[in-house]
Coordinates of C-alpha atoms and ligand atoms in Angstrom, one line a residue:
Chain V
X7 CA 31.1 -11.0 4.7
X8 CA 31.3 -8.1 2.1
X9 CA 28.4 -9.9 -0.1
X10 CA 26.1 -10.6 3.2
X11 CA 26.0 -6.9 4.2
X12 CA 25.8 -5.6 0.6
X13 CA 22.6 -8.4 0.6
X14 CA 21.1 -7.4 4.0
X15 CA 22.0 -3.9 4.7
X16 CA 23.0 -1.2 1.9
X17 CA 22.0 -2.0 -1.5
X18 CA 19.9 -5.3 -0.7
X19 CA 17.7 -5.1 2.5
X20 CA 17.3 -2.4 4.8
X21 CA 18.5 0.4 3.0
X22 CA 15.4 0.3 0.8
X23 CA 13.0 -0.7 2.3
X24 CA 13.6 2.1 4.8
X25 CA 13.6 4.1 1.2
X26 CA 10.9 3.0 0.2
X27 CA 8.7 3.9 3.4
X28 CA 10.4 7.2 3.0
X29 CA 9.1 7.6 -0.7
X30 CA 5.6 6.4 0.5
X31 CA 5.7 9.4 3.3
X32 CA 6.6 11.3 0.4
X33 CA 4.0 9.9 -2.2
X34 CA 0.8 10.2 0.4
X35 CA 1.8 13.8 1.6
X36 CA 2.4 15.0 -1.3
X37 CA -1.3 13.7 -2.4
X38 CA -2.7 14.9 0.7
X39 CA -1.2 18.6 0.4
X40 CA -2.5 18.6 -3.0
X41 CA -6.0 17.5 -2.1
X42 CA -5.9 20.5 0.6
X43 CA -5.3 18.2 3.9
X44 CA -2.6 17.9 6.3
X45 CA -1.2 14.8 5.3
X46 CA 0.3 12.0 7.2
X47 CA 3.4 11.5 9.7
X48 CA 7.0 11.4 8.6
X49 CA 6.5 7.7 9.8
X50 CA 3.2 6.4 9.3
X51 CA 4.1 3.9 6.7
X52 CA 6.6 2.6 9.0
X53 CA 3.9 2.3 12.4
X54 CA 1.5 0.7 9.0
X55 CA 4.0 -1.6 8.4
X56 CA 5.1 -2.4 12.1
X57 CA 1.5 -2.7 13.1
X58 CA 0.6 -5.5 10.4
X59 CA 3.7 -7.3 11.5
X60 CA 2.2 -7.6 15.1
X61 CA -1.5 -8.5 13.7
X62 CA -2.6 -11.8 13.8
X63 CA -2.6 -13.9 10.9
X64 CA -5.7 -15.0 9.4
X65 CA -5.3 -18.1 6.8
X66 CA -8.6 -18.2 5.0
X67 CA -10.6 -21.7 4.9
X68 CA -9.5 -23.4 1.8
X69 CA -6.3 -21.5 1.2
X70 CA -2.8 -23.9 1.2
X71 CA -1.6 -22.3 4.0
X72 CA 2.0 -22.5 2.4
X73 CA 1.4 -20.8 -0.3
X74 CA -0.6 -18.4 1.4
X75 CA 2.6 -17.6 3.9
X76 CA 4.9 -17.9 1.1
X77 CA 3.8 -15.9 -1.8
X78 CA 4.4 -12.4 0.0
X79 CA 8.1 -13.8 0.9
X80 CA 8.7 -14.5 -2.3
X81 CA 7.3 -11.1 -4.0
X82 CA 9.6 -9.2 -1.2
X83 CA 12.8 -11.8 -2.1
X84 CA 11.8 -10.9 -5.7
X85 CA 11.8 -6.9 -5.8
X86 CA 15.1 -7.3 -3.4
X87 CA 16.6 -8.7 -5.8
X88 CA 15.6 -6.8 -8.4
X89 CA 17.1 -4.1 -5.9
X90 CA 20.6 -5.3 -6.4
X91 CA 20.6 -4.4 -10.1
X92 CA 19.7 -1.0 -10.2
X93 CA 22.2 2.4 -9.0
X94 CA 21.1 3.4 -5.6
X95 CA 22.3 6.3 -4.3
X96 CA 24.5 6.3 -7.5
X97 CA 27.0 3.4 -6.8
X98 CA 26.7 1.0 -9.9
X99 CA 25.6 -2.1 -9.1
X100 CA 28.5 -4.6 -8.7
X101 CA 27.0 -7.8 -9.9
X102 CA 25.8 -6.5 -13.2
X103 CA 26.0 -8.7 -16.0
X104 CA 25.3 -8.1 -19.9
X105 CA 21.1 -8.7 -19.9
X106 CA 20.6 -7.6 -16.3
X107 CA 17.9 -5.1 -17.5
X108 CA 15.2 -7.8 -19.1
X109 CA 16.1 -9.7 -15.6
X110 CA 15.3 -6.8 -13.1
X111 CA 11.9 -5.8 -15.2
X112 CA 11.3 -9.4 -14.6
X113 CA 11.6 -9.6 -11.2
X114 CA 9.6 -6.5 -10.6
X115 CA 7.0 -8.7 -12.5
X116 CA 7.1 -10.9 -10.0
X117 CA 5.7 -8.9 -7.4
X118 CA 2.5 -8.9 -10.1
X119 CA 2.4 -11.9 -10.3
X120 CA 2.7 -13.0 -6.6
X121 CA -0.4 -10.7 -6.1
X122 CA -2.4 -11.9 -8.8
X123 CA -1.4 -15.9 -7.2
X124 CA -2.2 -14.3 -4.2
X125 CA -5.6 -13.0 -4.8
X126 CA -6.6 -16.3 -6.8
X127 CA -5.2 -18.5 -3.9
X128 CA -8.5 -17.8 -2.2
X129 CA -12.9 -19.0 -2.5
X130 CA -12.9 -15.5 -1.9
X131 CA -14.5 -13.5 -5.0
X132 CA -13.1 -9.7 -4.3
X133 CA -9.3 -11.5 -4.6
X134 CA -11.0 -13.3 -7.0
X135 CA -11.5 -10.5 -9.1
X136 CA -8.9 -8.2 -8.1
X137 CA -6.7 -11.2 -9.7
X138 CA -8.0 -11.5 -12.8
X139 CA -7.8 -7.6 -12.9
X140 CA -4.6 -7.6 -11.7
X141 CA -3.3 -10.1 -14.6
X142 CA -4.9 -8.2 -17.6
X143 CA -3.4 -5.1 -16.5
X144 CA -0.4 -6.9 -16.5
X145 CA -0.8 -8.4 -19.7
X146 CA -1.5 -5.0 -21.3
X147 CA 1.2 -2.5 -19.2
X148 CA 4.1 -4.8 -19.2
X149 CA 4.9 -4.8 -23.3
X150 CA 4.9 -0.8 -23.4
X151 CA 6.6 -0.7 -20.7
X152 CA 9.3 -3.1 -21.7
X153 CA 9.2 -1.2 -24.7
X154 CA 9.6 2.3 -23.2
X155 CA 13.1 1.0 -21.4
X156 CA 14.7 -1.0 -23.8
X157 CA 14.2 2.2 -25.9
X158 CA 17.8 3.6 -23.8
X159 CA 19.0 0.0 -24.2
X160 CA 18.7 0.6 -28.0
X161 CA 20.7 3.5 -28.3
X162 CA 23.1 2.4 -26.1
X163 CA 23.8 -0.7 -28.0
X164 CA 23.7 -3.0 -24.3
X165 CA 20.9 -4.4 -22.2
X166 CA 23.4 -4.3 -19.4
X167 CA 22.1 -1.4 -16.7
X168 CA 25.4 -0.4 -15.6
X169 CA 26.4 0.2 -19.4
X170 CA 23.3 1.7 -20.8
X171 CA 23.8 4.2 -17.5
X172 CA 27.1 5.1 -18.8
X173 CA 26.1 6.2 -22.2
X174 CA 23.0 8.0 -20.4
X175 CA 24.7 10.1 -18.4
X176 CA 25.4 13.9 -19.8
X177 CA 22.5 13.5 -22.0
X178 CA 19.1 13.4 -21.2
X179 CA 17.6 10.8 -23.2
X180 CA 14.1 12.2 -22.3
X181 CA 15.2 15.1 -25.0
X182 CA 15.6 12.5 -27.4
X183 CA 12.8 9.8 -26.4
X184 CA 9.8 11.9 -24.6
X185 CA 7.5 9.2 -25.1
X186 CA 9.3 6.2 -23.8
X187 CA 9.8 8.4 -21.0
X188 CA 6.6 9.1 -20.7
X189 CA 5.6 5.6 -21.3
X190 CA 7.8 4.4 -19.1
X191 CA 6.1 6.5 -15.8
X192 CA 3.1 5.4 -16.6
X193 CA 4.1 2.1 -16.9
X194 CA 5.4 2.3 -13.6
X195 CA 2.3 3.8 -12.2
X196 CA 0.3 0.2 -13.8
X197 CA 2.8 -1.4 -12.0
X198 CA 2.5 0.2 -8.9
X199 CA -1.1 0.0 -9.1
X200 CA -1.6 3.9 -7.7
X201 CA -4.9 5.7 -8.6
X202 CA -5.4 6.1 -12.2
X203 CA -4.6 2.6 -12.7
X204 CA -5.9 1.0 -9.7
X205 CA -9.1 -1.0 -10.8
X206 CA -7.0 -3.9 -9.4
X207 CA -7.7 -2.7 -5.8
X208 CA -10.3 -0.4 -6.1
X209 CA -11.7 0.1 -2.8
X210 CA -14.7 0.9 -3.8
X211 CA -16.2 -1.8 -6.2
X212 CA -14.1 -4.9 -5.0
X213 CA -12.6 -4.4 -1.2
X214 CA -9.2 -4.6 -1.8
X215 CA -8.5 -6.3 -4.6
X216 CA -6.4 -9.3 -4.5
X217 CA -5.6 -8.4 -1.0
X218 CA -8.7 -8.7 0.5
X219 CA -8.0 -12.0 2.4
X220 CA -4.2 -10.9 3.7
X221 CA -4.5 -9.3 7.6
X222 CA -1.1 -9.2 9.4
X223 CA 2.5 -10.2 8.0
X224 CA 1.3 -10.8 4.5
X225 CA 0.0 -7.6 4.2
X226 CA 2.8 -6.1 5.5
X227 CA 5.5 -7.8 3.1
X228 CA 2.9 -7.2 0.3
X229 CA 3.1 -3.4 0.8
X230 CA 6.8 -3.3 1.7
X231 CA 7.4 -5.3 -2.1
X232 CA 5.6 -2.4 -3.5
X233 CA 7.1 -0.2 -1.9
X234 CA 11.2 -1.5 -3.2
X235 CA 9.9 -1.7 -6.4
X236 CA 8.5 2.0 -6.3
X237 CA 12.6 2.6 -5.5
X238 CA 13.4 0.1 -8.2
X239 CA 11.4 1.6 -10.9
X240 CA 12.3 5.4 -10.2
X241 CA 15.8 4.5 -10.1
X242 CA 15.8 3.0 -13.4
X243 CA 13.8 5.5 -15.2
X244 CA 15.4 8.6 -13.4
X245 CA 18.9 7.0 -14.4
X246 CA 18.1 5.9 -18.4
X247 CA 16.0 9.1 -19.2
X248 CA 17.0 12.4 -17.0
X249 CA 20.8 11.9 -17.5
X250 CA 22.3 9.2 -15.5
X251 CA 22.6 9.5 -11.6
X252 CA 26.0 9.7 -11.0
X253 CA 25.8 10.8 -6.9
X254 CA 23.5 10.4 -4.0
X255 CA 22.3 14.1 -4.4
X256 CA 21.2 13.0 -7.9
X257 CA 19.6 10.2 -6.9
X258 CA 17.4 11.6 -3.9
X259 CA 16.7 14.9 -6.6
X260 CA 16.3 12.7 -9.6
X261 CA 14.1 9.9 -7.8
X262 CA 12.1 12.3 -6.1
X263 CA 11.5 14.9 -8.9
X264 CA 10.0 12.0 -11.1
X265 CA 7.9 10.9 -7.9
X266 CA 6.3 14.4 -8.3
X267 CA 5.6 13.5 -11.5
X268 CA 3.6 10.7 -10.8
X269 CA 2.2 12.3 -8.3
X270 CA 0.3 15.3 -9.6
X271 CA -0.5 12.3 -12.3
X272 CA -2.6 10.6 -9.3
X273 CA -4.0 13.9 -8.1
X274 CA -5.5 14.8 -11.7
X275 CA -7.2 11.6 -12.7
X276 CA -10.0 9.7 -11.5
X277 CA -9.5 5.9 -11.9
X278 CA -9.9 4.1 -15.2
X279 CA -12.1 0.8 -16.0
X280 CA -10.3 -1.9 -16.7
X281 CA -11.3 -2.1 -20.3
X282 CA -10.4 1.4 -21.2
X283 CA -7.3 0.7 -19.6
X284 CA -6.6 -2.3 -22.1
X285 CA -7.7 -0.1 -24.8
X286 CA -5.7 2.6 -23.9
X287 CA -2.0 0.6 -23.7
X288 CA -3.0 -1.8 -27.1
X289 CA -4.0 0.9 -29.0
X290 CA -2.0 4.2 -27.7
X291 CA 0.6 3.2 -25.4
X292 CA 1.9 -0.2 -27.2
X293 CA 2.1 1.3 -30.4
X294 CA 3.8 4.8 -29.7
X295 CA 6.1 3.1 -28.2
X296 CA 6.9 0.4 -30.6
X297 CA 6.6 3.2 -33.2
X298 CA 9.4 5.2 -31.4
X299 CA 11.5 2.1 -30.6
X300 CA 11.3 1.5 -34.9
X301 CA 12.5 4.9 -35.2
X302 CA 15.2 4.7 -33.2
X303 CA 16.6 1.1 -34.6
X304 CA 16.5 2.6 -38.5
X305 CA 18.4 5.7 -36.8
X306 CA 21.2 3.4 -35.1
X307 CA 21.1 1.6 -38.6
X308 CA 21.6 4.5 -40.8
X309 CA 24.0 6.6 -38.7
X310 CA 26.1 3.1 -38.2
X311 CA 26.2 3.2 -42.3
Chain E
X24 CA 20.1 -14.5 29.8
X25 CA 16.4 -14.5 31.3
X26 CA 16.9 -11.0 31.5
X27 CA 18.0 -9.8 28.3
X28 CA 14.8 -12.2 26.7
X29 CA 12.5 -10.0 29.4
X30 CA 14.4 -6.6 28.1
X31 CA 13.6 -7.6 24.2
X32 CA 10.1 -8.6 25.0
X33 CA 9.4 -5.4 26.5
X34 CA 11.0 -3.5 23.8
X35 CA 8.7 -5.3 21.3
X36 CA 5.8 -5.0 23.2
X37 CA 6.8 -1.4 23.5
X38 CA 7.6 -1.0 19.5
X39 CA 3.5 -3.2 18.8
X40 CA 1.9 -0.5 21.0
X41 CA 3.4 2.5 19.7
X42 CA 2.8 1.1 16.1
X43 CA -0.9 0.4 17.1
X44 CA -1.6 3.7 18.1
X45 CA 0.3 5.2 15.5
X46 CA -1.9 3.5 13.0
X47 CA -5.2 2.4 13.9
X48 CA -7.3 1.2 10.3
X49 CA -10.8 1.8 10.5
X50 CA -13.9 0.2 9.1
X51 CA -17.3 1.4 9.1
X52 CA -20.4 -0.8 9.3
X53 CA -23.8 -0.1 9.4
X54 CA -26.3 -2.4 11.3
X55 CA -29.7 -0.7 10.6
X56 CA -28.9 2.9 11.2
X57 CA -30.9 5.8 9.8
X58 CA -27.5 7.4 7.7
X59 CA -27.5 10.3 9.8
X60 CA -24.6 8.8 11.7
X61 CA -23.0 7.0 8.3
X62 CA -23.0 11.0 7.1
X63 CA -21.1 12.4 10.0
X64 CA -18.1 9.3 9.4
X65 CA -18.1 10.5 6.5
X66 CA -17.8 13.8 7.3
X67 CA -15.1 12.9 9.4
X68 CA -13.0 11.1 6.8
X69 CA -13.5 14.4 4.2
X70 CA -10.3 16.5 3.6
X71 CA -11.9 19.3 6.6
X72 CA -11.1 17.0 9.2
X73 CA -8.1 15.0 7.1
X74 CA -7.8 11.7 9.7
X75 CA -4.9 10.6 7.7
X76 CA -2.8 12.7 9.9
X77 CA -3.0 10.2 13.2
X78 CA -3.1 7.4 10.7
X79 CA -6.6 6.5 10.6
X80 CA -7.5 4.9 7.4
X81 CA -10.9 3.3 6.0
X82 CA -10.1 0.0 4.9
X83 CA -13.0 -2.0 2.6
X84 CA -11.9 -5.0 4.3
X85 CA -12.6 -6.6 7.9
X86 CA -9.0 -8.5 7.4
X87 CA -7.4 -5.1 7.3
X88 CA -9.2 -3.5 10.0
X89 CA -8.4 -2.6 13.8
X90 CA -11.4 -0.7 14.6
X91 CA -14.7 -1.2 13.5
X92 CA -17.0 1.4 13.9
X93 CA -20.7 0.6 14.1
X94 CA -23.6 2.5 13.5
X95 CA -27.5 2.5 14.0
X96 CA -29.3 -0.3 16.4
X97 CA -28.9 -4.0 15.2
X98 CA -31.8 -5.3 13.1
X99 CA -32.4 -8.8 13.1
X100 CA -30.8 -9.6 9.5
X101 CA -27.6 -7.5 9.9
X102 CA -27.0 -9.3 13.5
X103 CA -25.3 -12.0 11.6
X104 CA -23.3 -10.0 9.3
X105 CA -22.2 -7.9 12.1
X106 CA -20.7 -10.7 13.9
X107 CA -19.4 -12.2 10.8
X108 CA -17.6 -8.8 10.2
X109 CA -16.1 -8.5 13.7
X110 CA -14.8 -11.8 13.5
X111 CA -13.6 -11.5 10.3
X112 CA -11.2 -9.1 11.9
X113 CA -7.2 -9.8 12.8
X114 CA -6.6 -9.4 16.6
X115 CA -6.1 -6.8 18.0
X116 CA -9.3 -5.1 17.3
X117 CA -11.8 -2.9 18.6
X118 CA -14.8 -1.7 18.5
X119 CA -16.5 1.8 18.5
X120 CA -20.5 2.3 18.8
X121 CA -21.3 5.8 17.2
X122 CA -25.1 7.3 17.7
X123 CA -27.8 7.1 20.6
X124 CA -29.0 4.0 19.0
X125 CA -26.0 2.1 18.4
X126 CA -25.3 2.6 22.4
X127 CA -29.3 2.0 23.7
X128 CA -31.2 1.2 20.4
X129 CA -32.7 5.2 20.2
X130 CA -35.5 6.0 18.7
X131 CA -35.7 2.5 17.5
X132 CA -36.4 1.1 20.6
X133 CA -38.7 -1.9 21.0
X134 CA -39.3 -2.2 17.0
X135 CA -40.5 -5.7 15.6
X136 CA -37.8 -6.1 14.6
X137 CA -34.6 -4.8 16.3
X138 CA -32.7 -6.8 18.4
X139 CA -31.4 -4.2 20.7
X140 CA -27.6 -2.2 20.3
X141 CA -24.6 -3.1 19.7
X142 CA -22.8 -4.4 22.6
X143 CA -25.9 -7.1 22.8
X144 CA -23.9 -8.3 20.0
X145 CA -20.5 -7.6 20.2
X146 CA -17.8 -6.4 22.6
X147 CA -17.5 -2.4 22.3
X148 CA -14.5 -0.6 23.8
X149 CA -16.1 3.0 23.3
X150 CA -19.5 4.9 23.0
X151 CA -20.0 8.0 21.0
X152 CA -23.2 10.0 22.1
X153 CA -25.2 11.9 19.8
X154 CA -27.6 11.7 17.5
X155 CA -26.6 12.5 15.5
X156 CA -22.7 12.8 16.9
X157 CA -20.8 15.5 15.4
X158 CA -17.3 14.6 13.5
X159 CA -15.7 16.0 16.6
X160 CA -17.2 13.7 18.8
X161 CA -16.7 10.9 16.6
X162 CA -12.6 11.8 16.5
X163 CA -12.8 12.2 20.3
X164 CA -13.9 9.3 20.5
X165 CA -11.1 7.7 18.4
X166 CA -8.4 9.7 20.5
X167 CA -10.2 8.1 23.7
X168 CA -9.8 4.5 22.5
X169 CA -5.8 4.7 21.2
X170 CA -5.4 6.8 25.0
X171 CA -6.8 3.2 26.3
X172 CA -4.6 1.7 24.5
X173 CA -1.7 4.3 26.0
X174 CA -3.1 3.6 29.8
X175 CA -3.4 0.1 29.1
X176 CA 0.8 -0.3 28.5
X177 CA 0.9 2.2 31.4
X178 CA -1.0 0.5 33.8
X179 CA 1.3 -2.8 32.8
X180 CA 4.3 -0.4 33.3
X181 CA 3.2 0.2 37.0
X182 CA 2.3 -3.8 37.2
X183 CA 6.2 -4.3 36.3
X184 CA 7.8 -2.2 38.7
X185 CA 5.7 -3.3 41.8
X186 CA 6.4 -6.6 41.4
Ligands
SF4_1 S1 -28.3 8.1 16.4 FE1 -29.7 9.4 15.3 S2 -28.6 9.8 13.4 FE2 -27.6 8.0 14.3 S3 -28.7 6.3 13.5 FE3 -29.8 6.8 15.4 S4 -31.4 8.1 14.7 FE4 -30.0 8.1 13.0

């Protein structure tokens, strides 16, 4: 009973999602305010997301329907889960177990993956494209990235979340680690696909990417995935690097300071091509962060000595 | 029983209207028009008029479109495409004609080769006059169609209760 509402309503399913329209409110406003409008409605993504569910659903000619219907199930199921693993609103997650961090940056991989599946699924040659987009920005985010948060994981001698949290809290690791931190939003924002980073869906050279084919409930679990792992990966990088989140309060502050972060990050830059983004994490991001992650194994050595 | 079913039916029909109007996605199509008309959507879509505050978005694709929004008379090569794109479209969708000649063919009228305005083609729910129309208009005419949508779940309300 206990384990079916933990999976369907507080840290697993409802709670956030409804979080993670929240943070979208947030995300878009704060764009919009920047860019001088008005902004949207405290609950636009939620009529967006309400809307697609009662669209109909087109299945493209030559698509496997199953797969078609399934992949966005699958991506949602994956950042859920991934959901369980991280400290929402501050309450450790119960079902840690030693490794749980390499799992839940997995499973937020999956979402990338569904997409890219998704977008190939299709004759059509925009989700064509935004697939094979979507997979080499994979392929070049997702080492700095790992990187960038198994830098904590270092110091803290586990790659169990609930463990490495415990040693993060009280210090700010971004003191110590600025450019995993750093690394680490910007990985995110790859992930997430948002503006500087979003040649996978650009709406102005390819449609939308991947995406182009989905109309109703696809769409709608597609941007609800994003969404929970938006949650997912604020929640992990406000708790390793800025001090742990020990309460709701510093969850909601924490979460949402970082969001601004990224956010003013979207504002400033126009989008990258895909090949300067490849460029850009090989040559910069991969190797600051591997040089930093060096560093701080030869520091754990020598102060262990 | 029966009754409870009808009372969640209505509730989701209720909850699909609200979240239609609420957020109506936009496309923009242009079957032969001059760009005058293409320059005022655009207009409307600049920070000025900021449409992301009813929820109107410009999607790049039909699939993810409610309301198309046509411009310009219908040549004969873009007649095709325009159809294509309409029926690309998820139900519910709708259709918005914005300029003189996307209503009566303007001051195209009676060329070689025009096949005539839009609704000689496709359905269209609402007509924005102008030639061009301002960005005003072309929001008015925006507000008009999601008020058809409110009347629309009104005028089933009124259909209820006399039954
Ligand atoms: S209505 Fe006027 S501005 Fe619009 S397409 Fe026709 S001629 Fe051009």
């Amino acid at each position: 009973m206990n384990a079916l509402l933990a999976l369907l309503l507080f840290p697993g399913g409802l709670f956030v999602m409804l979080n993670g329209l929240a943070y979208e409110w947030v995300d878009r406003k704060l764009v919009a305010r920047m860019q001088n409008r008005l902004g949207p409605r405290w609950f636009q993504p939620l009529a967006d997301v309400a809307k697609l569910l009662g669209k109909e659903e087109i299945v493209p000619r030559g698509a496997d329907a199953r797969w078609f219907n399934g992949l966005p199930i699958v991506a949602l199921a994956a950042v859920l889960t991934a959901a369980l693993y991280v400290p929402l609103l501050g309450i450790l997650p119960s079902v840690g177990f030693a490794g749980d961090l390499i799992v839940t940056i997995y499973l937020l991989s999956v979402l990338t993956l569904c997409l890219a599946l998704a977008g190939s699924l299709t004759s059509d040659r925009f989700g064509l494209l935004g697939a094979t987009r979507t997979l080499t920005q994979l392929f070049s985010y997702e080492a700095p990235f790992l990187l960038a948060l198994l830098g904590p994981a270092v110091v803290a001698g586990s790659w169990q979340i609930g463990t490495i949290l415990n040693y993060a809290s009280g210090q700010w690791l971004i003191v110590t680690q600025p450019i995993g931190f750093f690394i680490a939003v910007i990985g995110l924002m790859g992930k997430l696909e948002l503006p500087p980073f979003d040649a996978p869906e650009a709406h102005t050279e390819i449609v939308a990417g991947a995406l182009t084919e989905y109309s109703g409930r696809g769409l709608a679990l597609f941007r609800l995935a994003k969404n929970v792992a938006l949650v997912v990966g604020l929640t992990l990088i406000a708790g390793f690097y800025l001090g742990g989140i020990a309460n709701a309060f510093e969850f909601v502050g924490k979460t949402l300071a970082l969001l601004g972060v990224i956010v003013v990050l979207q504002v400033l830059f126009a989008r990258l091509r895909i090949d300067q983004l490849v460029g850009m994490w090989w040559r910069v991001g991969a190797l600051l962060a591997l040089a930093q992650w060096l560093l701080l194994i030869g520091w754990k050595l020598w102060s262990a000595n | 029983m029966i009754k409870l079913e009808q009372a969640w039916h209505d509730a989701l029909r209720q909850i699909k209207t609200w979240a239609q109007i609420n957020s109506p996605w936009a496309i923009h199509f242009n079957s032969g028009s001059c760009n005058g008309c293409d320059i005022e959507i655009l207009a409307t879509l600049t920070p000025r008029y900021d449409l992301e505050r009813f929820g109107i978005k410009l999607q790049g694709s039909p699939r993810h479109a409610d309301i198309l929004i046509c411009t310009g008379p219908v040549t004969r090569q873009a007649r095709e495409r325009l159809r294509r794109v309409y029926e690309q479209m998820p139900e519910p969708k709708f259709v918005i004609a914005v300029g003189s000649c996307a209503i009566s063919g303007g001051a195209f009228q009676g060329c070689y080769n025009i096949v005539g305005h839009i609704d000689q083609v496709i359905p269209v729910d609402v007509y924005v006059l102008g030639c061009p129309p301002r960005p005003e208009a072309i929001i008015d005419g925006v507000v008009k169609l999601l008020q058809k949508l409110e009347l629309s779940k009104d005028e089933r309300q009124r259909a209820k209760t006399n039954e």
